[in-house]
Backbone as JSON, one array per atom type, in Angstrom:
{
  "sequence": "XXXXXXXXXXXXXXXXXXXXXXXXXXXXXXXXXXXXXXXXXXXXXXXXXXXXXXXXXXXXXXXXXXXXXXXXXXXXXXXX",
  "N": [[151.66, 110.28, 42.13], [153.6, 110.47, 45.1], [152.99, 112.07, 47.82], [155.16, 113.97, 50.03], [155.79, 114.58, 53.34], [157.76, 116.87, 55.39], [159.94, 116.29, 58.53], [158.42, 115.49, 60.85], [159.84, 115.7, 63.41], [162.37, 117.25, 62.92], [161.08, 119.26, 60.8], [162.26, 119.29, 58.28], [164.8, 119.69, 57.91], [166.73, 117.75, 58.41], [168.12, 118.01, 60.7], [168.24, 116.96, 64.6], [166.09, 118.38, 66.66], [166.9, 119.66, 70.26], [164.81, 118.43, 72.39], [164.59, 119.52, 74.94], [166.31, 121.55, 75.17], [164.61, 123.33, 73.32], [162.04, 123.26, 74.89], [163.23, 125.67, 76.9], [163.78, 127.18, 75.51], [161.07, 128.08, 74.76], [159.65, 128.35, 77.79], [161.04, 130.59, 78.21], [160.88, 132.39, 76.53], [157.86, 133.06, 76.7], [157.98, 133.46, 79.87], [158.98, 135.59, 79.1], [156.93, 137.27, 78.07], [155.48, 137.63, 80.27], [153.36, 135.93, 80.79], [151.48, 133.15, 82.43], [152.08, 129.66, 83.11], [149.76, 128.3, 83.14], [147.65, 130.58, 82.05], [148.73, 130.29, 79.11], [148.67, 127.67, 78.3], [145.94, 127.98, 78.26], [145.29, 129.44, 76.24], [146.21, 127.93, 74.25], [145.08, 125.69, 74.0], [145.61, 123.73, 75.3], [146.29, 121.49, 78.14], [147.27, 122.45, 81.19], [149.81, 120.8, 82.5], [150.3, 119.2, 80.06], [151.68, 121.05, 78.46], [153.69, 122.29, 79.95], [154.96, 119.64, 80.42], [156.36, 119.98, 77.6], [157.44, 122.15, 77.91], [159.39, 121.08, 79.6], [161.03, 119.28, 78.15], [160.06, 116.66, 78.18], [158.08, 115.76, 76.53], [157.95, 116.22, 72.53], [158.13, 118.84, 70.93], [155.27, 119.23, 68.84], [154.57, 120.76, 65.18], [152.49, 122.48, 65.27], [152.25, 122.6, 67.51], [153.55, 123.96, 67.98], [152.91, 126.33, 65.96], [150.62, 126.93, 67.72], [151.75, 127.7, 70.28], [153.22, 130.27, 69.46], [150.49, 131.81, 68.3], [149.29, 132.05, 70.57], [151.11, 133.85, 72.05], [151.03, 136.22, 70.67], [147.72, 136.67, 71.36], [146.0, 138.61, 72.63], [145.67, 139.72, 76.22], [142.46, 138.55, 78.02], [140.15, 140.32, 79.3], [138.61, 140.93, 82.88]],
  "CA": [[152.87, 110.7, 42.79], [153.32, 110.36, 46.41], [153.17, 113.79, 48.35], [156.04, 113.88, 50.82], [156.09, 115.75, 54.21], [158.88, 117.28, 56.11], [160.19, 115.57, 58.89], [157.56, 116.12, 61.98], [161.05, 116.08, 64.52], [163.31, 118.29, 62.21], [160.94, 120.26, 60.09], [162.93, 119.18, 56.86], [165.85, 120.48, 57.7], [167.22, 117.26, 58.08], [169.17, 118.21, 62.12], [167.49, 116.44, 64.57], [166.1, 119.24, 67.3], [166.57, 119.29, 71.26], [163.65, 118.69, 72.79], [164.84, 120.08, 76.26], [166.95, 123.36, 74.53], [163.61, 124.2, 72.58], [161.31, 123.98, 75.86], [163.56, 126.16, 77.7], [163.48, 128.62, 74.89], [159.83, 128.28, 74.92], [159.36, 128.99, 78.72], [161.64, 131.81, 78.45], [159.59, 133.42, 75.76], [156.15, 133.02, 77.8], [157.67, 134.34, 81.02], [159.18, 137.37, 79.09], [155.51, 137.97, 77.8], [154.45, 138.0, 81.39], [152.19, 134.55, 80.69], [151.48, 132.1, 83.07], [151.77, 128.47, 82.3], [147.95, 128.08, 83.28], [147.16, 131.33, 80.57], [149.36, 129.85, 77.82], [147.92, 126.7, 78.22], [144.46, 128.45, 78.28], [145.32, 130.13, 75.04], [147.09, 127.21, 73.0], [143.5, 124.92, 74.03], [146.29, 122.51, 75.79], [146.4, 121.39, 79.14], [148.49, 122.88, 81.63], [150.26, 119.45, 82.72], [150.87, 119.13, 78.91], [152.31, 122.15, 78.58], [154.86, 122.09, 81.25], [155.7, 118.83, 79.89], [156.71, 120.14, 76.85], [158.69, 123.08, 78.26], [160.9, 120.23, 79.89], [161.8, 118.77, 77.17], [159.2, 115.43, 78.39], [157.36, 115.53, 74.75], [158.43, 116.81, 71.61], [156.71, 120.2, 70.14], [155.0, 118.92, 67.19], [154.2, 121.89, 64.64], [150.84, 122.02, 65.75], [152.18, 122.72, 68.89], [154.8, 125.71, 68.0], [151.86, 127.12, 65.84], [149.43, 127.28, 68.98], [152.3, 128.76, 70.68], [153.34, 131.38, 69.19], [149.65, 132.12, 68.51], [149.06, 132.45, 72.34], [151.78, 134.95, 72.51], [150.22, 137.4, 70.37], [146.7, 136.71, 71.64], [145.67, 139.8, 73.68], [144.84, 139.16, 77.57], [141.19, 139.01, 78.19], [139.81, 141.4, 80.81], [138.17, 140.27, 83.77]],
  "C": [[152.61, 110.85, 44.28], [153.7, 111.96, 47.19], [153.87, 113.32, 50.08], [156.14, 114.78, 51.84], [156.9, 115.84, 54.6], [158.9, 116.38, 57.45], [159.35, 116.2, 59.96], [159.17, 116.58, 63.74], [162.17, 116.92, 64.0], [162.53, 119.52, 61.04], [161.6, 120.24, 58.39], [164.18, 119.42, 57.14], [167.02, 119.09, 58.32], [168.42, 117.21, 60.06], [167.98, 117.81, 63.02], [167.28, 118.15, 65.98], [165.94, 118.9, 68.74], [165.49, 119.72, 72.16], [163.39, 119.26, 73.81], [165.1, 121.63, 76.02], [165.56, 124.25, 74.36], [162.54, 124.64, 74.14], [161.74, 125.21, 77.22], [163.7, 127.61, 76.89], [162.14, 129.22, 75.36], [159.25, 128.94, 76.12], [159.96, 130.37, 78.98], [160.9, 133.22, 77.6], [158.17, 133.66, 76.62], [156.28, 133.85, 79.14], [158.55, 135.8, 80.52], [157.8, 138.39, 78.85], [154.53, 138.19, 78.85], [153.5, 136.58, 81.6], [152.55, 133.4, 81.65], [151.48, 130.76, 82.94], [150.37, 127.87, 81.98], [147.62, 129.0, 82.02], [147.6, 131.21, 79.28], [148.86, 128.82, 77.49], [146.5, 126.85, 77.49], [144.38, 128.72, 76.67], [146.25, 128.88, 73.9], [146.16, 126.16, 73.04], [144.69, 123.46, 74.44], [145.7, 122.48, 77.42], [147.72, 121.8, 79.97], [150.0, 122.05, 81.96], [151.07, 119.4, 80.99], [152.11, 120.4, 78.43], [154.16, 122.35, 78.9], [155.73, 120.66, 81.01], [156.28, 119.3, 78.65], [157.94, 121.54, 77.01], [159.99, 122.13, 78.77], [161.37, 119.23, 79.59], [161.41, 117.05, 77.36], [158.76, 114.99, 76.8], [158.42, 116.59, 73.95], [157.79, 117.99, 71.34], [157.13, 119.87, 68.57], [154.52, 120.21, 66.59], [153.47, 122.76, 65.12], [150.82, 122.72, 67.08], [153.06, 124.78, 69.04], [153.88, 126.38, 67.88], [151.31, 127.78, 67.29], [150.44, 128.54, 70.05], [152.61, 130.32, 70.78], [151.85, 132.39, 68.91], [149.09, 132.97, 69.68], [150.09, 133.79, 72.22], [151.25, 136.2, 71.98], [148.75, 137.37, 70.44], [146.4, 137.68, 72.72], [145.13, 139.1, 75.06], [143.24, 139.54, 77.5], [141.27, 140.06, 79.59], [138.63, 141.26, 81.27], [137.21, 141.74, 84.12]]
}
């Protein structure tokens, strides 16, 4: 039997999602948490460039990518 995944651009849910809407959520979450695009980056093991592309709606956010996200947000700041 063939094992079937969800749709990597809708998640299953079948609507397709905007890729601009979501990165403007995304940056809005990060700068309510205070996070810099450089320390979100730092903390999601992306590049900042990448990043920033994906807040403006340049790339898609693949799972992979939300995961890491939201990750970063509850990752405590280091201290310098």
């Amino acid at each position: 039997m063939k094992h079937e995944r969800p749709c990597h651009h809708c998640a299953g849910t079948g609507k397709e999602v905007d890729p601009v809407a979501l990165g403007k959520q995304m940056r809005l979450l990060r700068t309510r948490a205070g996070l810099s695009l450089r320390e979100m980056a730092r903390r999601m093991e992306v590049s900042a460039p990448y990043l920033c592309d994906l807040e403006l709606g340049r790339r898609g956010w693949p799972p992979a990518r939300i995961t890491a996200f939201k990750r970063g947000l509850d990752t405590p700041a280091q201290k310098v």
